[in-house]
Amino acid sequence: MIQQAINQCLQQYFQPLFSEHCYGFRPGKSVHDAVKMTRSSYIAEGKTWVVDIDLASFFDEVNHDILMRRVCEVIRDKRVLHLIGTYLFSGVAEDGLVTKGYKGVPQGGTLSPLLSNIYLDAVDKEFEKRGLSFCRYPDDCNIYVKSSAAAQRVFKSVCTWIEKHLKIAVNRDKSAWGEPWEPLFLGYRHRRNGNLVPSPKAIQR
C-alpha cells in the first residue's frame, strides 16, 4: 500500500520528464502504440535496419546508487527517499530466509516499473542527443537506421555506452542488428507489405 502511494505521488513529477519514445508503464501508451509507431514513423521513412538491444537480467542488475542518485535529482524529501531505499534494500523472502538486496528492483513490485523508467531515462536522453530513431518498452529497445553499416556502428557504440554508464551488461547473444522483417519486437513481426504479425507464441498464449 505504501509503495503504491509513493508511486502515485511520484508519477506527477517524473512522467513529464520522460521521453516520448518511452512506451513502457506510461499513462495513455501501450505495446500496440509502440509497435505501430515503429512501423509508421521509422520503417515507412526507409529506416529498414534495426538494432535490437537486450539488457541482461535488467531488473535484477539495477545499480542502487545510480538509481537513487537519479531519484534525488527530482525528489528532495528525505523521508520519501528513505522509504524508497528501504524498499530497494529489503531483500526477498524465500523458504523462510531473507536475502538482502544490494542491487536490482523486485519484479512485480508496484514501484518497480516507475523506478525502471527513471533508471533507463538516461538511455533515452542519450539516444535523443545522438538523434537516433528508437522505441523503448521498458528494457526492450529497438533503434532504426538506414543501412547495415550504420546499424553496426550504432550497435557497438550503444552497447559500450550502456555498460559504462548503467553498469548493466548487454546480452550480446540476444542483441543484434538486421532488417526488421525477422526479429520480434514486443511480440510482433513487421512484414514488407506493412502488416504486423503476432508471434506464434503470442497467438498460442
PDB file of C-alpha atoms in Angstrom:
ATOM      1  CA  MET A   1       0.000   0.000   0.000  1.00  0.00           C
ATOM      2  CA  ILE A   2       2.835   2.401   0.900  1.00  0.00           C
ATOM      3  CA  GLN A   3       4.706   1.590  -2.325  1.00  0.00           C
ATOM      4  CA  GLN A   4       1.577   2.288  -4.372  1.00  0.00           C
ATOM      5  CA  ALA A   5       1.040   5.589  -2.535  1.00  0.00           C
ATOM      6  CA  ILE A   6       4.646   6.616  -3.278  1.00  0.00           C
ATOM      7  CA  ASN A   7       4.208   5.547  -6.905  1.00  0.00           C
ATOM      8  CA  GLN A   8       1.077   7.646  -7.370  1.00  0.00           C
ATOM      9  CA  CYS A   9       2.751  10.707  -5.873  1.00  0.00           C
ATOM     10  CA  LEU A  10       6.000  10.376  -7.846  1.00  0.00           C
ATOM     11  CA  GLN A  11       4.264   9.853 -11.189  1.00  0.00           C
ATOM     12  CA  GLN A  12       3.294  13.526 -11.434  1.00  0.00           C
ATOM     13  CA  TYR A  13       6.943  14.592 -11.068  1.00  0.00           C
ATOM     14  CA  PHE A  14       8.631  12.070 -13.358  1.00  0.00           C
ATOM     15  CA  GLN A  15       6.173  11.337 -16.165  1.00  0.00           C
ATOM     16  CA  PRO A  16       6.537  14.814 -17.768  1.00  0.00           C
ATOM     17  CA  LEU A  17      10.327  14.328 -17.802  1.00  0.00           C
ATOM     18  CA  PHE A  18      10.310  11.009 -19.678  1.00  0.00           C
ATOM     19  CA  SER A  19      10.975  10.730 -23.408  1.00  0.00           C
ATOM     20  CA  GLU A  20       8.093  10.450 -25.863  1.00  0.00           C
ATOM     21  CA  HIS A  21       9.898   7.362 -27.204  1.00  0.00           C
ATOM     22  CA  CYS A  22       9.432   5.545 -23.879  1.00  0.00           C
ATOM     23  CA  TYR A  23       6.237   3.460 -24.012  1.00  0.00           C
ATOM     24  CA  GLY A  24       6.525   1.092 -21.051  1.00  0.00           C
ATOM     25  CA  PHE A  25       4.346   1.735 -17.993  1.00  0.00           C
ATOM     26  CA  ARG A  26       3.241   5.135 -19.283  1.00  0.00           C
ATOM     27  CA  PRO A  27      -0.311   6.514 -18.961  1.00  0.00           C
ATOM     28  CA  GLY A  28      -2.010   6.521 -22.352  1.00  0.00           C
ATOM     29  CA  LYS A  29       0.702   4.424 -24.035  1.00  0.00           C
ATOM     30  CA  SER A  30       0.698   0.713 -24.834  1.00  0.00           C
ATOM     31  CA  VAL A  31       2.564  -2.101 -26.562  1.00  0.00           C
ATOM     32  CA  HIS A  32       0.369  -1.607 -29.629  1.00  0.00           C
ATOM     33  CA  ASP A  33       1.192   2.106 -29.736  1.00  0.00           C
ATOM     34  CA  ALA A  34       4.922   1.314 -29.619  1.00  0.00           C
ATOM     35  CA  VAL A  35       4.811  -1.284 -32.413  1.00  0.00           C
ATOM     36  CA  LYS A  36       2.587   0.835 -34.667  1.00  0.00           C
ATOM     37  CA  MET A  37       4.836   3.869 -34.168  1.00  0.00           C
ATOM     38  CA  THR A  38       7.938   1.972 -35.293  1.00  0.00           C
ATOM     39  CA  ARG A  39       6.118   0.932 -38.452  1.00  0.00           C
ATOM     40  CA  SER A  40       4.507   4.256 -39.364  1.00  0.00           C
ATOM     41  CA  SER A  41       7.277   6.634 -38.254  1.00  0.00           C
ATOM     42  CA  TYR A  42      10.541   4.750 -38.808  1.00  0.00           C
ATOM     43  CA  ILE A  43      10.157   1.877 -41.265  1.00  0.00           C
ATOM     44  CA  ALA A  44       7.883   3.960 -43.502  1.00  0.00           C
ATOM     45  CA  GLU A  45      10.681   6.556 -43.662  1.00  0.00           C
ATOM     46  CA  GLY A  46      13.094   3.966 -45.071  1.00  0.00           C
ATOM     47  CA  LYS A  47      14.876   3.098 -41.835  1.00  0.00           C
ATOM     48  CA  THR A  48      14.805  -0.608 -42.592  1.00  0.00           C
ATOM     49  CA  TRP A  49      17.706  -1.728 -40.411  1.00  0.00           C
ATOM     50  CA  VAL A  50      17.080  -2.282 -36.735  1.00  0.00           C
ATOM     51  CA  VAL A  51      19.419  -2.549 -33.748  1.00  0.00           C
ATOM     52  CA  ASP A  52      17.823  -4.742 -31.081  1.00  0.00           C
ATOM     53  CA  ILE A  53      19.273  -4.197 -27.588  1.00  0.00           C
ATOM     54  CA  ASP A  54      18.667  -6.760 -24.845  1.00  0.00           C
ATOM     55  CA  LEU A  55      19.840  -5.954 -21.320  1.00  0.00           C
ATOM     56  CA  ALA A  56      20.993  -8.979 -19.331  1.00  0.00           C
ATOM     57  CA  SER A  57      18.678  -9.577 -16.326  1.00  0.00           C
ATOM     58  CA  PHE A  58      17.864  -5.863 -16.185  1.00  0.00           C
ATOM     59  CA  PHE A  59      15.521  -5.845 -13.177  1.00  0.00           C
ATOM     60  CA  ASP A  60      17.999  -7.925 -11.155  1.00  0.00           C
ATOM     61  CA  GLU A  61      21.025  -5.789 -12.060  1.00  0.00           C
ATOM     62  CA  VAL A  62      19.853  -2.211 -11.476  1.00  0.00           C
ATOM     63  CA  ASN A  63      22.561  -0.345  -9.570  1.00  0.00           C
ATOM     64  CA  HIS A  64      21.005   1.177  -6.425  1.00  0.00           C
ATOM     65  CA  ASP A  65      23.479   4.046  -6.164  1.00  0.00           C
ATOM     66  CA  ILE A  66      22.849   5.172  -9.743  1.00  0.00           C
ATOM     67  CA  LEU A  67      19.090   4.797  -9.327  1.00  0.00           C
ATOM     68  CA  MET A  68      18.871   6.730  -6.062  1.00  0.00           C
ATOM     69  CA  ARG A  69      21.092   9.478  -7.444  1.00  0.00           C
ATOM     70  CA  ARG A  70      18.623   9.959 -10.300  1.00  0.00           C
ATOM     71  CA  VAL A  71      15.639   9.919  -7.961  1.00  0.00           C
ATOM     72  CA  CYS A  72      17.382  12.532  -5.776  1.00  0.00           C
ATOM     73  CA  GLU A  73      17.737  14.872  -8.750  1.00  0.00           C
ATOM     74  CA  VAL A  74      13.959  15.377  -8.642  1.00  0.00           C
ATOM     75  CA  ILE A  75      12.820  14.311  -5.162  1.00  0.00           C
ATOM     76  CA  ARG A  76      14.493  16.044  -2.205  1.00  0.00           C
ATOM     77  CA  ASP A  77      12.253  14.874   0.657  1.00  0.00           C
ATOM     78  CA  LYS A  78      14.491  12.626   2.781  1.00  0.00           C
ATOM     79  CA  ARG A  79      11.513  10.751   4.235  1.00  0.00           C
ATOM     80  CA  VAL A  80      10.396   9.631   0.789  1.00  0.00           C
ATOM     81  CA  LEU A  81      13.955   8.772  -0.237  1.00  0.00           C
ATOM     82  CA  HIS A  82      14.346   6.705   2.936  1.00  0.00           C
ATOM     83  CA  LEU A  83      11.179   4.752   2.140  1.00  0.00           C
ATOM     84  CA  ILE A  84      12.354   4.034  -1.408  1.00  0.00           C
ATOM     85  CA  GLY A  85      15.752   2.959  -0.116  1.00  0.00           C
ATOM     86  CA  THR A  86      14.141   0.667   2.448  1.00  0.00           C
ATOM     87  CA  TYR A  87      12.035  -0.891  -0.279  1.00  0.00           C
ATOM     88  CA  LEU A  88      15.079  -1.481  -2.501  1.00  0.00           C
ATOM     89  CA  PHE A  89      17.253  -2.968   0.244  1.00  0.00           C
ATOM     90  CA  SER A  90      14.546  -5.034   1.932  1.00  0.00           C
ATOM     91  CA  GLY A  91      15.508  -8.182   0.033  1.00  0.00           C
ATOM     92  CA  VAL A  92      13.428 -11.221  -0.851  1.00  0.00           C
ATOM     93  CA  ALA A  93      11.923 -13.829   1.491  1.00  0.00           C
ATOM     94  CA  GLU A  94      12.205 -17.372   0.153  1.00  0.00           C
ATOM     95  CA  ASP A  95      11.630 -20.577   2.132  1.00  0.00           C
ATOM     96  CA  GLY A  96      11.686 -18.604   5.369  1.00  0.00           C
ATOM     97  CA  LEU A  97      15.051 -16.949   4.635  1.00  0.00           C
ATOM     98  CA  VAL A  98      15.510 -13.290   3.707  1.00  0.00           C
ATOM     99  CA  THR A  99      18.184 -12.437   1.161  1.00  0.00           C
ATOM    100  CA  LYS A 100      19.154  -8.764   1.326  1.00  0.00           C
ATOM    101  CA  GLY A 101      19.033  -6.881  -1.945  1.00  0.00           C
ATOM    102  CA  TYR A 102      22.142  -4.907  -2.861  1.00  0.00           C
ATOM    103  CA  LYS A 103      21.108  -4.371  -6.461  1.00  0.00           C
ATOM    104  CA  GLY A 104      18.041  -4.744  -8.621  1.00  0.00           C
ATOM    105  CA  VAL A 105      14.368  -3.841  -8.282  1.00  0.00           C
ATOM    106  CA  PRO A 106      11.869  -6.608  -7.451  1.00  0.00           C
ATOM    107  CA  GLN A 107       9.829  -7.639 -10.474  1.00  0.00           C
ATOM    108  CA  GLY A 108       6.138  -7.305  -9.737  1.00  0.00           C
ATOM    109  CA  GLY A 109       6.602  -4.541  -7.176  1.00  0.00           C
ATOM    110  CA  THR A 110       4.189  -1.643  -7.611  1.00  0.00           C
ATOM    111  CA  LEU A 111       7.022   0.911  -7.582  1.00  0.00           C
ATOM    112  CA  SER A 112       9.427  -1.072  -9.791  1.00  0.00           C
ATOM    113  CA  PRO A 113       8.007  -0.006 -13.199  1.00  0.00           C
ATOM    114  CA  LEU A 114       8.474   3.684 -12.389  1.00  0.00           C
ATOM    115  CA  LEU A 115      11.962   3.095 -10.973  1.00  0.00           C
ATOM    116  CA  SER A 116      12.962   1.176 -14.110  1.00  0.00           C
ATOM    117  CA  ASN A 117      11.906   4.113 -16.290  1.00  0.00           C
ATOM    118  CA  ILE A 118      13.793   6.540 -14.056  1.00  0.00           C
ATOM    119  CA  TYR A 119      16.906   4.388 -14.418  1.00  0.00           C
ATOM    120  CA  LEU A 120      16.630   3.993 -18.189  1.00  0.00           C
ATOM    121  CA  ASP A 121      15.656   7.609 -18.861  1.00  0.00           C
ATOM    122  CA  ALA A 122      19.384   8.330 -19.194  1.00  0.00           C
ATOM    123  CA  VAL A 123      19.460   5.947 -22.178  1.00  0.00           C
ATOM    124  CA  ASP A 124      16.557   7.769 -23.813  1.00  0.00           C
ATOM    125  CA  LYS A 125      18.207  11.147 -23.323  1.00  0.00           C
ATOM    126  CA  GLU A 126      21.496   9.851 -24.768  1.00  0.00           C
ATOM    127  CA  PHE A 127      19.728   8.434 -27.833  1.00  0.00           C
ATOM    128  CA  GLU A 128      17.846  11.698 -28.333  1.00  0.00           C
ATOM    129  CA  LYS A 129      21.096  13.648 -28.067  1.00  0.00           C
ATOM    130  CA  ARG A 130      22.533  11.450 -30.828  1.00  0.00           C
ATOM    131  CA  GLY A 131      19.450  11.978 -32.987  1.00  0.00           C
ATOM    132  CA  LEU A 132      18.596   8.253 -33.078  1.00  0.00           C
ATOM    133  CA  SER A 133      15.171   6.897 -34.018  1.00  0.00           C
ATOM    134  CA  PHE A 134      14.252   4.482 -31.249  1.00  0.00           C
ATOM    135  CA  CYS A 135      11.483   2.941 -29.198  1.00  0.00           C
ATOM    136  CA  ARG A 136      11.798   1.533 -25.668  1.00  0.00           C
ATOM    137  CA  TYR A 137       9.362  -0.629 -23.673  1.00  0.00           C
ATOM    138  CA  PRO A 138      10.689  -0.754 -20.863  1.00  0.00           C
ATOM    139  CA  ASP A 139      14.033  -2.614 -21.191  1.00  0.00           C
ATOM    140  CA  ASP A 140      13.245  -3.792 -24.744  1.00  0.00           C
ATOM    141  CA  CYS A 141      14.800  -1.239 -27.066  1.00  0.00           C
ATOM    142  CA  ASN A 142      14.948  -1.047 -30.861  1.00  0.00           C
ATOM    143  CA  ILE A 143      16.885   1.585 -32.821  1.00  0.00           C
ATOM    144  CA  TYR A 144      16.095   2.148 -36.516  1.00  0.00           C
ATOM    145  CA  VAL A 145      18.680   3.256 -39.103  1.00  0.00           C
ATOM    146  CA  LYS A 146      19.008   3.276 -42.903  1.00  0.00           C
ATOM    147  CA  SER A 147      21.973   0.978 -43.567  1.00  0.00           C
ATOM    148  CA  SER A 148      23.825  -2.088 -42.364  1.00  0.00           C
ATOM    149  CA  ALA A 149      26.969  -0.018 -41.734  1.00  0.00           C
ATOM    150  CA  ALA A 150      25.034   2.437 -39.569  1.00  0.00           C
ATOM    151  CA  ALA A 151      23.432  -0.436 -37.655  1.00  0.00           C
ATOM    152  CA  GLN A 152      26.804  -1.997 -36.845  1.00  0.00           C
ATOM    153  CA  ARG A 153      28.264   1.335 -35.785  1.00  0.00           C
ATOM    154  CA  VAL A 154      25.292   2.206 -33.570  1.00  0.00           C
ATOM    155  CA  PHE A 155      25.208  -1.275 -32.030  1.00  0.00           C
ATOM    156  CA  LYS A 156      28.837  -1.092 -30.954  1.00  0.00           C
ATOM    157  CA  SER A 157      28.709   2.451 -29.566  1.00  0.00           C
ATOM    158  CA  VAL A 158      25.376   1.984 -27.771  1.00  0.00           C
ATOM    159  CA  CYS A 159      26.481  -1.242 -26.060  1.00  0.00           C
ATOM    160  CA  THR A 160      29.663   0.457 -24.862  1.00  0.00           C
ATOM    161  CA  TRP A 161      27.735   3.457 -23.515  1.00  0.00           C
ATOM    162  CA  ILE A 162      25.135   1.370 -21.672  1.00  0.00           C
ATOM    163  CA  GLU A 163      27.689  -0.861 -19.983  1.00  0.00           C
ATOM    164  CA  LYS A 164      29.805   2.108 -18.939  1.00  0.00           C
ATOM    165  CA  HIS A 165      27.074   4.418 -17.644  1.00  0.00           C
ATOM    166  CA  LEU A 166      24.373   2.000 -16.439  1.00  0.00           C
ATOM    167  CA  LYS A 167      26.686  -0.746 -15.127  1.00  0.00           C
ATOM    168  CA  ILE A 168      24.466  -3.356 -16.802  1.00  0.00           C
ATOM    169  CA  ALA A 169      25.735  -5.885 -19.328  1.00  0.00           C
ATOM    170  CA  VAL A 170      24.211  -6.067 -22.780  1.00  0.00           C
ATOM    171  CA  ASN A 171      23.241  -9.642 -23.639  1.00  0.00           C
ATOM    172  CA  ARG A 172      25.099  -9.977 -26.927  1.00  0.00           C
ATOM    173  CA  ASP A 173      23.613 -13.426 -27.552  1.00  0.00           C
ATOM    174  CA  LYS A 174      20.157 -11.858 -27.796  1.00  0.00           C
ATOM    175  CA  SER A 175      21.155  -8.412 -29.077  1.00  0.00           C
ATOM    176  CA  ALA A 176      21.767  -7.977 -32.796  1.00  0.00           C
ATOM    177  CA  TRP A 177      21.185  -5.826 -35.853  1.00  0.00           C
ATOM    178  CA  GLY A 178      19.494  -6.657 -39.133  1.00  0.00           C
ATOM    179  CA  GLU A 179      16.429  -5.983 -41.242  1.00  0.00           C
ATOM    180  CA  PRO A 180      13.182  -5.701 -39.258  1.00  0.00           C
ATOM    181  CA  TRP A 181      11.313  -8.446 -41.116  1.00  0.00           C
ATOM    182  CA  GLU A 182      12.524 -11.323 -38.952  1.00  0.00           C
ATOM    183  CA  PRO A 183      13.183 -10.106 -35.365  1.00  0.00           C
ATOM    184  CA  LEU A 184      10.270  -9.829 -32.967  1.00  0.00           C
ATOM    185  CA  PHE A 185       9.587  -6.588 -31.132  1.00  0.00           C
ATOM    186  CA  LEU A 186       7.163  -6.812 -28.219  1.00  0.00           C
ATOM    187  CA  GLY A 187       5.645  -9.991 -29.656  1.00  0.00           C
ATOM    188  CA  TYR A 188       5.121  -8.694 -33.203  1.00  0.00           C
ATOM    189  CA  ARG A 189       6.951  -9.038 -36.518  1.00  0.00           C
ATOM    190  CA  HIS A 190       6.956  -6.423 -39.273  1.00  0.00           C
ATOM    191  CA  ARG A 191       6.200  -7.518 -42.847  1.00  0.00           C
ATOM    192  CA  ARG A 192       7.418  -5.846 -46.029  1.00  0.00           C
ATOM    193  CA  ASN A 193       3.811  -5.161 -47.055  1.00  0.00           C
ATOM    194  CA  GLY A 194       3.316  -3.041 -43.920  1.00  0.00           C
ATOM    195  CA  ASN A 195       1.407  -5.637 -41.915  1.00  0.00           C
ATOM    196  CA  LEU A 196       2.128  -6.532 -38.303  1.00  0.00           C
ATOM    197  CA  VAL A 197       2.028 -10.225 -37.425  1.00  0.00           C
ATOM    198  CA  PRO A 198       1.876 -11.519 -33.831  1.00  0.00           C
ATOM    199  CA  SER A 199       4.409 -14.218 -32.978  1.00  0.00           C
ATOM    200  CA  PRO A 200       3.259 -17.865 -32.954  1.00  0.00           C
ATOM    201  CA  LYS A 201       3.961 -17.967 -29.200  1.00  0.00           C
ATOM    202  CA  ALA A 202       1.739 -14.915 -28.647  1.00  0.00           C
ATOM    203  CA  ILE A 203      -1.048 -16.436 -30.728  1.00  0.00           C
ATOM    204  CA  GLN A 204      -0.839 -19.696 -28.797  1.00  0.00           C
ATOM    205  CA  ARG A 205      -0.904 -17.864 -25.477  1.00  0.00           C
TER     206      ARG A 205
END
